[in-house]
Tab-separated table of C-alpha atoms in Angstrom:
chain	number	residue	atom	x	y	z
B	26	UNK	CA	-59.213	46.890	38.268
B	27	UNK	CA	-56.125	44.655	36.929
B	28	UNK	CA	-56.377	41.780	35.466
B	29	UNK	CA	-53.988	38.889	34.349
B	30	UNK	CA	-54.122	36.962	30.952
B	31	UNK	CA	-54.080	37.291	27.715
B	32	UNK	CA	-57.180	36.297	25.500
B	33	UNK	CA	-59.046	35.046	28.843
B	34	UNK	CA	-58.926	36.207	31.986
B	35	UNK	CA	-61.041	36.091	35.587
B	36	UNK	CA	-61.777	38.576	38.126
B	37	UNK	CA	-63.301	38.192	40.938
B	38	UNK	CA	-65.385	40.868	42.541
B	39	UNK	CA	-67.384	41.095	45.804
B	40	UNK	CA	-71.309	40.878	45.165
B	41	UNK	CA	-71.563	44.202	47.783
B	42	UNK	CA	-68.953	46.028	45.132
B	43	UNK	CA	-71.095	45.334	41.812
B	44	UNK	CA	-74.094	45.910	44.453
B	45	UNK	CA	-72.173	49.804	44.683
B	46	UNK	CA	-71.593	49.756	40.784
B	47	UNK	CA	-75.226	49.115	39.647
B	48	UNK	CA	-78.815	50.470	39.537
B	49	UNK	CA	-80.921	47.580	41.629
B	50	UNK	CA	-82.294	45.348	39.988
B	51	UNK	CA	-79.705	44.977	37.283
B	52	UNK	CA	-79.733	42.436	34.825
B	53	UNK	CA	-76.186	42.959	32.896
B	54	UNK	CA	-72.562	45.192	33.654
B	55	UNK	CA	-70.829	46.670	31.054
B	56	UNK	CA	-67.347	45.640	31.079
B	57	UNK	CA	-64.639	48.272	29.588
B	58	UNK	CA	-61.492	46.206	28.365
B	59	UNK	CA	-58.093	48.711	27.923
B	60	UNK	CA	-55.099	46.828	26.191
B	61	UNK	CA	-52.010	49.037	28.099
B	62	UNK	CA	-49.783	48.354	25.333
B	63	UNK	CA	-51.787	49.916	22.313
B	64	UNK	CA	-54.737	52.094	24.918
B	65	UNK	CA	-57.494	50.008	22.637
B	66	UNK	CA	-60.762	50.145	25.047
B	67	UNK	CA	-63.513	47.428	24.072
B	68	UNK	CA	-66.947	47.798	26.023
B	69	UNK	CA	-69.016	44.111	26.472
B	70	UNK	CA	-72.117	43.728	28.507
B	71	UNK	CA	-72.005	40.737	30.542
B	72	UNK	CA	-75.190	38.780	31.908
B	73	UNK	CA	-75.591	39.070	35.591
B	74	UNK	CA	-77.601	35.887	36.978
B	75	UNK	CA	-81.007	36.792	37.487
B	76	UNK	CA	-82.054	38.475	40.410
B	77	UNK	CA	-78.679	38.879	41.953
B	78	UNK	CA	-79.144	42.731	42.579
B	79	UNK	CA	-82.332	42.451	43.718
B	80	UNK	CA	-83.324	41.584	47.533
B	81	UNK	CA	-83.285	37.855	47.398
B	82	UNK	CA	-80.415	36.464	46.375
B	83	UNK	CA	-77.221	36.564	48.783
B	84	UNK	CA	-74.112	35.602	47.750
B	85	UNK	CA	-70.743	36.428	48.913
B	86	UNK	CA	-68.635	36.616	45.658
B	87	UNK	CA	-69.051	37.136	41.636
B	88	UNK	CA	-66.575	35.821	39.218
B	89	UNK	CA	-67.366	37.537	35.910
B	90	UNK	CA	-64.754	36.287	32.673
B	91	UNK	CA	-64.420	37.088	29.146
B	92	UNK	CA	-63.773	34.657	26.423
């Protein structure tokens, strides 16, 4: 997925898609960063908010964003 920005930047990704991506039940994503210019890849786990792959919670959207 592209992104735009430099130090920070946003996506935002459709609960079903991270729903697709993850085991149920989840409680973080791992995030793999690639800078295009030098092909650097950092990994960060980001906190997902509790319960959001489970059954209960439904939401239509996720905005995840690295500082």
């Amino acid at each position: 997925m592209r992104v735009e920005g430099n130090r920070t930047w946003q996506a935002d990704l459709p609960v079903e898609l991270v729903r697709e991506w993850s085991p149920p039940y989840a409680r973080t994503v791992e995030v793999s960063l690639q800078n295009p210019e030098t092909q650097r890849q950092t990994v960060t786990s980001i906190d997902l908010p509790i319960g959001l792959l489970g059954v209960t919670t439904n939401l239509a959207s996720l905005v995840v964003s690295v500082r």
